[in-house]
Amino acid sequence: MTTVRLLDATLISQIAAGEVVERPASVVKELVENAIDAGATRIEVALREGGKTFLSITDNGHGMGREDLTLAVERHATSKIPDSDLFNIRSLGFRGEALPSIGSVSRLSITSRTKEEDMAWCLTVEGGRKQDPVPVSSVLGTTIEVRDLFYATPVRLKFLKTSATELVHITDILNRLALAHTHIQFILRDDDKVILSHPSCGTDFFQDASQRLNAIVGQDFIINACPILVERENYHLHGYISLPTHNRSNATSQYLFVNGRPVKDKLLSASIRVAYQDFLASNRHPIVTLFLTIPPEEVDINVHPAKSEVRFRDSSFVRGMTISALKNALGQASVRTSTTLADTAIAAFKQPLPQLSLSGKNIPSSSKFQKPSRLNLPSFQNQLGLSEPMAASYIPQPSVIDEEMEHAVHDSPLGIARAQVHDTYIIAEKSDSLVIVDQHAAHERLVYERLKGEMDEHGIKRQVLLLPEVVDHLPKDATHNLLKRADELKELGLIIEGFGESSILVREIPALLSKTDIRQLIQDLADDLKDIDHTSRLKESLNEILSSMACHGSIRAGRHLSSAEMNALLRQMETTPHSSQCNHGRPTYIELKRADIEKLFGRR
Ligand SMILES: Nc1ncnc2c1ncn2[C@@H]1O[C@H](COP(=O)(O)OP(=O)(O)O)[C@@H](O)[C@H]1O
Ligand SMILES: [Mg+2]
């Protein structure tokens, strides 16, 4: 027979500790938050073995007197919920759980002094057993020491990772808190080595925080980012988001805050993904630091024991505001190419070149350098039309470029095409710079924007194939996935039918892609579909699908272009939105300033 009994206080705290205190980093988080709530301007964290055997947090906040100290380590004791109103919380803490939880699984000691008293009190808790406070001498503020974390719960102890891993987590959480509280000085030491040191700076994010952003997010972040600053009703969003070309393979460099609290929020992450979806492959992630500040009653922070998740009262408003703010910023920044790219290129040029031997053996002979004779070749209309009809269908037919015209074009954003090298890159000249264009990346972007532009209520314009094409030898699940989506693919310009277990019959394709390799396209689409959640509509993943199509319909690297084709491509890039990066977040061109080139040659 089972008997129901009430748990004793220590056990209750240990159970709560299971949620609040997962690892040394969560202890650091709770204690640093307490120090911030206590008004500290300097917070120092010291660790041994990644915090596993020892960690201490010292702050210069308002401290606690004897009575508060005794109460603070009791469960559900807090000084932070004004008027007992859970929806009017302006502090980081409010659950009154951290200190008792930590005290139940470790050896905890708290030394604290308020400005009203000339001596401090020290209280210890070991495995949940509290001693009476004793007077000690200490400076104003609070020092909390935690030894032998999880000694009282050996199973938990086994889950801890190496000291190095725990240190990574601690550094991360401390950096996140430091980004949100720039006026506070933060120092972290591990085994007496200084791991990070953030001097205090002002509270104006755009004016004062750059040093801290450089230290935490990266030296090249701000110069490759766009500022965000929007306000709608009482909602306020600010921060920086990286240019799409400045991206990472994971989302760990996304720093999100709601009312000064670092959060992991699905709604915000999803909004970021949507805003970037036209610019980034789905496996690449932008770098962002975004601060959402909203009235406390608009957000429920009590949905997660570690307070790292939130729930918004009006989630669609938050989503809409975030997406449009980010999209606007990216739209405005779209002609900017990532500055580090040009810098990297310049740096590469600066590498000492191998001595050229007199026999000319070291002179690269493979690079075909095609120099267009004159721009107003009489036959280029033809060339453009005939060399690859597919290209002609969406590269605008250029008009004859004469001297005068050449002059004007010279000053257009991408300049005038002078040469194609490696059958892959277009070299264009502007009066004050040299532009190198990746022809495939650039064209892919154009086709993609064209396809997107054609999407209306009837879907993308289709072309009937005179002979339907059979794509066979497909994996069974690929045919299945494709046919399940046949109706949606029709809107995207593709009409397919089943043709046995492992074949698909293609009847119509997007008109823009009339010369595409249909087999390759179908195979790639099948791959895309595998990764797309089958409950979501294809239109939501339009980016991936259209990207696949655009990729197949674009001028390949390795295709020889006439000068007219090159110039036509440049002119069209200039009028196409977001043409400075391809749909995978790679740049489509880089620009080398004449001044930088002159520096390379010692002319400046
Ligand atoms: N570093 C500190 N300085 C001053 N007071 C503190 C400090 N840490 C904790 N306290 C006091 O102890 C109380 C309990 O802390 P905690 O268990 O973390 O719960 P919470 O932060 O949710 O209130 C706090 O409400 C606060 O009054
Ligand atoms: Mg707390």
XYZ file of C-alpha atoms and ligand atoms in Angstrom:
632
model
C 0.000 0.000 0.000
C 1.249 3.509 -0.761
C 1.197 6.255 1.828
C 1.062 9.926 1.006
C 3.280 12.151 3.118
C 4.442 15.763 3.086
C 8.052 16.285 2.014
C 10.441 17.904 4.457
C 11.744 21.391 3.748
C 15.225 20.338 2.594
C 13.831 17.801 0.168
C 11.419 20.405 -1.194
C 14.323 22.788 -1.727
C 16.379 20.103 -3.412
C 13.525 19.385 -5.773
C 13.195 23.086 -6.547
C 16.980 23.235 -6.972
C 16.613 20.611 -9.685
C 14.831 23.220 -11.768
C 16.634 26.384 -10.758
C 20.172 25.124 -10.320
C 21.193 22.963 -13.200
C 24.922 23.672 -13.239
C 27.451 26.227 -11.961
C 26.345 28.690 -14.650
C 22.804 28.724 -13.274
C 24.147 29.504 -9.789
C 26.203 32.350 -11.230
C 23.169 33.610 -13.113
C 20.930 33.681 -10.028
C 23.538 35.288 -7.801
C 24.610 37.912 -10.330
C 20.951 38.763 -10.918
C 20.581 39.262 -7.162
C 23.590 41.572 -7.195
C 22.113 43.575 -10.087
C 18.795 43.800 -8.238
C 20.726 45.062 -5.181
C 21.922 48.046 -7.213
C 25.560 46.966 -7.514
C 27.863 48.845 -9.900
C 30.680 46.326 -9.629
C 30.287 42.547 -9.673
C 33.150 40.148 -9.422
C 32.855 36.408 -9.979
C 35.636 34.029 -8.935
C 35.694 30.321 -9.744
C 37.699 27.243 -9.123
C 37.413 24.353 -11.563
C 34.744 26.046 -13.602
C 32.738 26.702 -10.447
C 32.358 23.040 -9.582
C 34.297 23.151 -6.304
C 34.082 26.853 -5.565
C 32.434 29.992 -6.821
C 31.983 33.392 -5.252
C 30.130 36.525 -6.266
C 31.075 39.844 -4.683
C 28.965 42.948 -5.207
C 28.865 46.504 -3.900
C 25.076 46.621 -3.734
C 22.896 47.627 -0.803
C 23.517 44.456 1.187
C 21.333 42.765 3.811
C 20.976 43.248 7.542
C 20.857 40.362 10.045
C 17.125 39.738 9.808
C 16.887 39.953 6.031
C 19.822 37.621 5.763
C 18.148 34.978 7.910
C 14.951 35.271 5.924
C 16.576 35.400 2.495
C 17.633 31.742 2.627
C 14.128 30.569 3.474
C 11.958 29.286 0.650
C 9.667 31.792 -1.006
C 11.274 34.732 0.777
C 11.755 37.732 -1.463
C 11.839 41.496 -1.226
C 10.945 41.927 -4.876
C 7.242 41.599 -5.599
C 5.821 45.038 -4.951
C 2.114 45.056 -3.942
C 2.095 41.272 -4.427
C 1.592 41.958 -8.122
C 3.218 39.307 -10.315
C 2.663 41.484 -13.371
C 4.483 44.503 -12.079
C 7.958 43.094 -11.617
C 10.847 45.386 -12.390
C 13.611 43.252 -10.857
C 15.346 40.216 -12.303
C 14.437 37.994 -9.357
C 11.006 37.477 -7.806
C 10.599 33.764 -7.059
C 12.491 33.756 -3.759
C 13.921 30.358 -4.655
C 17.549 30.816 -5.566
C 19.250 31.130 -2.197
C 17.369 28.256 -0.453
C 17.806 26.042 -3.519
C 21.545 26.663 -3.709
C 21.837 26.219 0.058
C 20.148 22.833 -0.128
C 22.645 21.317 -2.568
C 25.961 22.930 -1.568
C 27.883 24.646 1.224
C 26.690 28.237 1.026
C 27.972 31.226 2.912
C 26.682 34.772 2.649
C 28.481 37.789 4.058
C 26.649 41.073 3.794
C 26.753 44.596 5.148
C 24.336 47.480 4.693
C 25.318 51.109 4.872
C 23.326 51.517 8.085
C 25.627 49.131 9.969
C 29.337 49.214 10.631
C 29.739 45.463 10.732
C 28.688 42.643 8.426
C 26.793 39.432 9.134
C 27.801 36.032 7.868
C 25.399 33.142 7.515
C 26.131 29.619 6.351
C 23.864 26.880 5.030
C 25.147 23.349 4.399
C 23.014 20.827 2.593
C 19.950 22.780 3.689
C 20.976 23.207 7.378
C 21.070 26.874 8.331
C 23.358 28.296 11.069
C 22.688 31.530 12.944
C 24.382 34.617 11.491
C 27.639 35.682 13.124
C 29.110 39.204 13.037
C 32.227 39.638 10.915
C 34.017 42.628 9.483
C 33.518 43.357 5.821
C 32.935 46.150 3.336
C 29.565 47.390 2.123
C 27.809 44.925 -0.141
C 27.496 41.181 -0.344
C 29.805 38.250 -0.943
C 28.275 34.860 -1.574
C 30.427 31.755 -1.662
C 29.265 28.391 -2.928
C 31.467 25.360 -2.269
C 31.082 21.786 -3.452
C 28.011 22.311 -5.570
C 25.760 19.228 -5.614
C 27.764 17.462 -2.902
C 24.381 16.865 -1.234
C 22.867 15.426 -4.429
C 25.525 13.092 -5.859
C 23.431 12.117 -8.877
C 23.381 15.736 -10.048
C 27.104 15.943 -9.503
C 27.633 13.233 -12.104
C 25.947 15.347 -14.759
C 28.491 18.135 -14.524
C 30.785 18.500 -17.506
C 34.474 19.365 -17.593
C 35.608 22.570 -15.904
C 36.279 24.061 -19.318
C 32.718 23.396 -20.479
C 31.202 24.805 -17.307
C 33.391 27.884 -17.731
C 32.052 28.394 -21.255
C 28.493 28.407 -19.916
C 29.378 30.810 -17.119
C 31.159 33.174 -19.492
C 28.159 33.126 -21.804
C 25.585 33.978 -19.151
C 27.792 36.650 -17.637
C 28.316 38.235 -21.056
C 24.584 38.248 -21.677
C 23.894 39.963 -18.363
C 26.756 42.377 -19.032
C 25.238 43.399 -22.375
C 21.991 44.327 -20.694
C 23.626 46.225 -17.811
C 26.406 48.268 -19.333
C 26.805 50.641 -16.379
C 27.959 47.742 -14.175
C 31.573 46.616 -14.135
C 31.969 42.843 -14.476
C 35.019 40.731 -13.736
C 35.347 36.960 -14.029
C 38.295 34.949 -12.722
C 38.830 31.234 -12.952
C 41.632 29.768 -10.863
C 42.999 33.318 -10.528
C 43.146 33.856 -14.286
C 41.112 36.848 -15.492
C 38.651 35.435 -18.004
C 36.752 38.593 -18.704
C 36.786 42.155 -17.535
C 34.186 44.650 -18.651
C 34.759 48.167 -17.353
C 31.626 50.085 -16.618
C 30.323 52.277 -19.444
C 27.344 54.571 -19.845
C 23.782 53.431 -20.317
C 23.155 54.844 -23.798
C 23.354 51.704 -25.891
C 24.381 53.261 -29.189
C 26.735 55.823 -27.650
C 28.376 53.923 -24.843
C 28.128 50.205 -25.390
C 30.402 49.707 -28.367
C 33.411 48.666 -26.323
C 31.367 46.027 -24.555
C 29.785 44.867 -27.812
C 33.216 44.541 -29.372
C 34.467 42.497 -26.452
C 31.458 40.209 -26.301
C 29.994 39.914 -29.770
C 33.156 40.531 -31.812
C 35.322 43.405 -33.055
C 33.784 43.326 -36.505
C 30.164 43.087 -35.423
C 29.095 46.727 -35.288
C 30.721 47.685 -38.582
C 28.874 44.806 -40.200
C 25.551 45.453 -38.543
C 22.558 47.729 -38.913
C 21.147 49.569 -35.929
C 17.553 48.919 -34.914
C 15.549 51.547 -33.078
C 11.784 51.452 -33.215
C 8.963 52.368 -30.930
C 5.344 51.425 -31.335
C 2.826 52.257 -28.677
C 4.628 51.365 -25.465
C 6.834 48.797 -27.122
C 10.433 49.672 -27.712
C 12.978 47.639 -29.679
C 16.630 48.512 -30.114
C 19.949 46.876 -30.860
C 22.043 45.760 -33.792
C 21.523 43.033 -36.374
C 24.253 41.746 -38.658
C 24.270 42.188 -42.399
C 23.255 38.864 -43.967
C 26.771 38.367 -45.300
C 28.028 38.396 -41.727
C 26.545 35.140 -40.475
C 27.275 32.076 -38.354
C 26.564 28.372 -38.481
C 24.602 28.438 -35.227
C 22.396 30.817 -33.312
C 24.576 31.177 -30.213
C 25.511 34.705 -31.225
C 21.941 35.880 -30.898
C 21.594 37.940 -27.759
C 17.947 38.550 -26.967
C 16.615 40.530 -24.033
C 13.179 41.315 -22.758
C 13.053 44.092 -20.179
C 16.745 43.709 -19.422
C 16.475 39.970 -18.944
C 18.428 37.620 -21.245
C 15.900 35.251 -22.781
C 15.689 32.334 -25.159
C 12.480 33.151 -26.869
C 11.002 31.102 -29.689
C 8.815 33.933 -30.888
C 11.707 36.361 -31.215
C 14.008 33.743 -32.781
C 11.317 32.840 -35.294
C 10.760 36.507 -36.123
C 14.469 36.917 -36.807
C 14.412 33.861 -39.058
C 11.476 35.240 -41.016
C 13.105 38.660 -41.427
C 16.265 37.083 -42.824
C 14.677 34.310 -44.823
C 15.212 36.016 -48.142
C 18.871 36.558 -47.423
C 20.174 33.516 -45.637
C 20.282 29.772 -46.179
C 18.259 28.032 -43.494
C 21.407 26.611 -41.891
C 23.055 30.024 -41.463
C 22.233 32.447 -38.652
C 22.628 36.184 -38.257
C 24.314 37.753 -35.244
C 21.966 39.965 -33.291
C 21.733 41.904 -30.062
C 18.119 42.905 -29.576
C 16.501 44.522 -26.580
C 12.755 44.573 -26.297
C 11.421 46.854 -23.600
C 7.710 46.711 -22.898
C 5.422 47.519 -19.966
C 5.815 44.786 -17.318
C 2.114 43.938 -17.465
C 2.510 42.999 -21.146
C 4.770 40.042 -20.459
C 4.575 37.018 -18.191
C 8.040 36.162 -16.933
C 6.836 33.453 -14.624
C 6.716 30.634 -17.165
C 10.107 29.075 -16.596
C 11.927 28.307 -13.309
C 15.160 29.834 -14.569
C 13.163 32.822 -15.910
C 14.811 32.457 -19.316
C 11.549 32.149 -21.226
C 8.698 34.615 -21.367
C 5.163 34.777 -22.678
C 3.846 37.899 -24.378
C 0.281 39.079 -23.898
C 0.145 40.246 -27.504
C 2.522 37.908 -29.257
C 1.408 38.807 -32.771
C 2.175 42.458 -32.102
C 5.691 41.585 -30.916
C 6.200 39.342 -33.911
C 4.927 41.910 -36.411
C 6.936 44.718 -34.904
C 10.147 42.691 -34.823
C 9.841 41.332 -38.343
C 9.068 44.693 -39.895
C 11.799 46.516 -37.959
C 14.391 43.981 -39.054
C 13.185 43.777 -42.635
C 13.235 47.550 -42.990
C 16.746 47.765 -41.641
C 17.937 44.991 -43.946
C 16.226 46.584 -46.916
C 18.006 49.866 -46.298
C 21.320 48.113 -45.813
C 21.037 45.941 -48.881
C 23.468 47.914 -51.011
C 26.101 47.774 -48.302
C 28.503 44.928 -48.734
C 30.086 43.494 -45.694
C 33.134 45.674 -45.063
C 35.207 42.852 -43.682
C 34.955 41.118 -47.041
C 36.746 43.912 -48.817
C 39.177 44.169 -45.905
C 39.908 40.461 -46.119
C 40.476 40.791 -49.839
C 42.840 43.707 -49.316
C 44.676 41.795 -46.607
C 45.068 38.848 -48.967
C 46.536 41.113 -51.625
C 49.009 42.362 -49.086
C 50.498 38.887 -48.616
C 54.014 38.933 -50.012
C 53.947 37.514 -53.511
C 56.328 34.756 -54.540
C 59.215 36.179 -56.543
C 58.391 35.974 -60.203
C 61.070 34.074 -62.061
C 62.384 35.610 -65.220
C 61.366 32.655 -67.322
C 57.814 33.554 -66.415
C 57.175 30.083 -65.027
C 55.364 31.459 -62.015
C 53.071 33.612 -63.990
C 49.708 31.938 -63.756
C 48.759 30.825 -67.193
C 45.427 29.257 -66.406
C 43.608 32.508 -65.828
C 41.883 33.480 -68.982
C 41.693 37.202 -69.083
C 39.044 38.274 -71.483
C 39.192 41.861 -72.510
C 36.124 43.137 -74.258
C 37.167 44.947 -77.379
C 34.527 47.660 -77.448
C 31.266 47.941 -75.741
C 29.216 48.818 -78.776
C 29.757 45.509 -80.517
C 27.223 45.488 -83.313
C 26.407 41.842 -82.772
C 25.878 41.652 -79.095
C 22.119 41.666 -79.249
C 22.468 38.494 -81.181
C 25.111 37.091 -78.949
C 22.939 37.655 -75.981
C 19.984 36.074 -77.622
C 21.733 33.086 -79.079
C 24.522 32.046 -76.810
C 22.090 30.927 -74.154
C 18.430 31.644 -74.851
C 17.499 30.982 -71.271
C 19.625 33.843 -70.094
C 18.055 36.114 -72.640
C 14.644 35.534 -71.187
C 15.432 37.582 -68.133
C 18.583 39.525 -68.749
C 17.225 42.752 -70.170
C 18.254 43.374 -73.735
C 20.911 46.032 -73.496
C 20.819 48.952 -75.807
C 23.952 49.996 -77.642
C 26.384 51.621 -75.237
C 28.265 54.502 -76.797
C 30.987 56.738 -75.402
C 28.543 59.058 -73.700
C 26.644 56.218 -72.201
C 29.867 54.607 -71.031
C 30.579 57.759 -69.116
C 27.265 57.645 -67.323
C 27.512 53.960 -66.535
C 30.953 54.474 -65.104
C 29.367 56.259 -62.197
C 26.520 53.850 -61.650
C 26.661 51.780 -58.458
C 28.312 48.749 -60.040
C 30.271 50.483 -62.750
C 31.088 49.245 -66.200
C 32.100 45.654 -66.917
C 35.664 45.509 -68.164
C 36.495 41.842 -68.103
C 35.465 38.378 -67.083
C 38.017 36.226 -65.305
C 37.944 32.469 -64.729
C 34.607 32.544 -66.549
C 33.160 33.216 -63.105
C 33.869 36.766 -62.018
C 33.030 40.025 -63.675
C 35.497 42.841 -63.119
C 33.841 46.225 -63.320
C 35.347 49.668 -63.147
C 33.929 52.710 -61.386
C 35.536 56.097 -61.178
C 36.556 55.536 -57.566
C 36.651 51.761 -57.200
C 36.849 48.335 -58.723
C 33.977 45.892 -58.361
C 34.261 42.110 -58.541
C 30.980 40.297 -59.136
C 30.330 36.594 -58.658
C 28.193 35.995 -61.727
C 26.379 32.921 -60.460
C 25.594 34.349 -57.036
C 24.424 37.596 -58.579
C 22.256 36.005 -61.199
C 20.755 33.604 -58.727
C 19.593 36.583 -56.697
C 18.040 38.203 -59.742
C 16.168 35.073 -60.751
C 15.003 34.578 -57.196
C 13.651 38.109 -56.923
C 12.015 37.698 -60.337
C 10.324 34.462 -59.289
C 9.172 36.042 -56.070
C 7.870 39.043 -57.947
C 5.764 36.773 -60.136
C 3.981 35.194 -57.206
C 0.396 36.409 -57.351
C -2.958 34.767 -56.738
C -2.446 32.613 -59.845
C 1.003 31.566 -58.755
C 4.166 31.733 -60.802
C 3.820 31.916 -64.582
C 4.215 28.460 -66.129
C 5.310 27.096 -69.444
C 3.952 23.849 -70.876
C 6.667 21.388 -71.876
C 6.133 20.131 -75.414
C 7.315 16.746 -74.297
C 6.591 16.063 -70.633
C 9.789 15.034 -68.924
C 10.047 11.846 -66.895
C 12.347 12.046 -63.911
C 13.008 8.485 -62.820
C 15.063 6.563 -60.278
C 13.899 8.792 -57.464
C 13.817 7.433 -53.923
C 10.304 6.293 -53.010
C 9.865 8.843 -50.225
C 10.976 11.590 -52.597
C 8.179 10.848 -55.091
C 5.770 10.532 -52.197
C 6.813 13.881 -50.682
C 6.663 15.656 -54.017
C 3.235 14.305 -54.968
C 1.813 15.157 -51.566
C 2.735 18.749 -52.325
C 1.605 18.729 -55.974
C -1.111 21.343 -55.438
C 1.248 23.709 -53.722
C 4.004 23.130 -56.265
C 1.517 24.112 -58.961
C 1.316 27.578 -57.401
C 5.080 27.695 -57.599
C 4.889 26.994 -61.308
C 5.496 23.280 -61.380
C 2.968 20.702 -62.571
C 3.912 17.146 -61.731
C 2.184 13.766 -61.775
C 3.014 10.366 -60.369
C 4.532 7.921 -62.848
C 5.095 4.649 -61.068
C 6.744 4.316 -57.684
C 10.022 5.987 -58.379
C 9.245 8.395 -61.210
C 7.663 11.786 -61.615
C 6.212 13.224 -64.787
C 6.842 16.946 -65.194
C 4.299 18.700 -67.431
C 4.844 22.400 -66.803
C 7.621 24.429 -65.240
C 8.075 28.089 -64.282
C 8.375 30.072 -67.494
C 11.495 31.796 -66.213
C 13.268 28.469 -65.980
C 12.572 27.228 -69.476
C 16.081 25.880 -69.982
C 16.661 24.476 -66.566
C 17.944 20.977 -65.805
C 14.582 19.585 -64.768
C 15.908 16.364 -63.311
C 18.312 18.212 -61.017
C 15.602 20.651 -60.039
C 13.186 17.885 -59.049
C 15.844 16.091 -57.057
C 16.779 19.245 -55.184
C 13.161 20.068 -54.492
C 12.689 16.582 -53.061
C 15.655 17.249 -50.774
C 14.230 20.576 -49.696
C 10.879 18.993 -48.923
C 12.538 16.473 -46.641
C 13.682 19.317 -44.421
C 10.447 21.238 -44.444
C 8.026 20.444 -41.686
C 5.123 18.681 -43.446
C 2.504 20.524 -41.452
C 3.638 23.911 -42.707
C 2.540 25.362 -46.012
C 5.139 25.426 -48.727
C 4.640 29.147 -49.096
C 6.156 29.575 -45.666
C 9.271 27.900 -46.989
C 9.064 29.753 -50.251
C 12.577 30.985 -49.728
C 14.092 27.521 -49.859
C 11.997 26.323 -52.771
C 12.503 29.411 -54.876
C 16.187 29.401 -54.006
C 16.512 25.907 -55.383
C 14.733 26.939 -58.530
C 16.717 30.142 -58.865
C 19.948 28.263 -58.445
C 19.097 25.972 -61.356
C 17.919 28.746 -63.585
C 20.991 30.905 -63.180
C 24.102 31.513 -65.161
C 26.645 29.001 -63.951
C 30.084 29.831 -62.800
C 32.229 28.808 -65.724
C 30.011 30.195 -68.430
C 31.632 32.652 -70.735
C 29.746 35.959 -70.911
C 29.918 38.624 -73.544
C 30.564 42.146 -72.395
C 26.990 43.068 -73.232
C 25.711 40.240 -71.079
C 27.973 41.297 -68.246
C 26.826 44.888 -68.385
C 23.226 43.835 -68.634
C 23.679 41.746 -65.505
C 25.214 44.659 -63.615
C 22.450 47.041 -64.657
C 19.818 44.611 -63.563
C 21.521 44.066 -60.221
C 21.337 47.778 -59.641
C 17.603 47.783 -59.948
C 16.909 44.581 -58.054
C 16.309 44.816 -54.324
C 18.724 43.021 -52.006
C 21.100 42.213 -54.812
C 24.250 42.560 -52.713
C 23.933 39.053 -51.389
C 22.717 35.797 -52.858
C 19.890 33.886 -51.164
C 22.409 31.917 -49.154
C 23.913 34.965 -47.509
C 27.060 34.971 -49.610
C 27.976 38.300 -51.125
C 27.321 38.784 -54.815
C 30.019 41.388 -55.231
C 32.800 43.132 -53.410
C 34.082 46.589 -54.002
C 37.726 47.608 -53.684
C 38.140 51.328 -53.246
C 40.592 53.057 -55.501
C 42.245 54.538 -52.419
C 42.861 51.047 -51.039
C 44.281 49.855 -54.323
C 46.569 52.876 -54.353
C 47.697 52.009 -50.844
C 48.556 48.505 -51.989
C 50.876 49.948 -54.578
C 52.388 52.446 -52.203
C 50.908 55.373 -54.076
C 49.417 56.733 -50.869
N 23.482 40.196 -3.409
C 22.414 40.562 -2.685
N 22.357 41.810 -2.138
C 21.279 42.196 -1.424
N 20.211 41.408 -1.193
C 20.204 40.163 -1.687
C 21.301 39.677 -2.462
N 21.023 38.407 -2.827
C 19.803 38.119 -2.305
N 19.293 39.159 -1.634
C 17.997 39.208 -0.918
O 17.587 37.871 -0.745
C 16.278 37.659 -1.275
C 16.140 36.243 -1.775
O 16.974 36.031 -2.921
P 16.584 34.902 -3.972
O 16.479 33.612 -3.255
O 17.517 34.967 -5.100
O 15.145 35.297 -4.423
P 14.660 36.486 -5.373
O 15.855 37.062 -6.058
O 13.748 35.801 -6.323
O 13.964 37.458 -4.503
C 16.139 38.735 -2.329
O 14.784 39.073 -2.541
C 16.926 39.893 -1.748
O 16.135 40.657 -0.881
Mg 17.294 35.974 -7.006
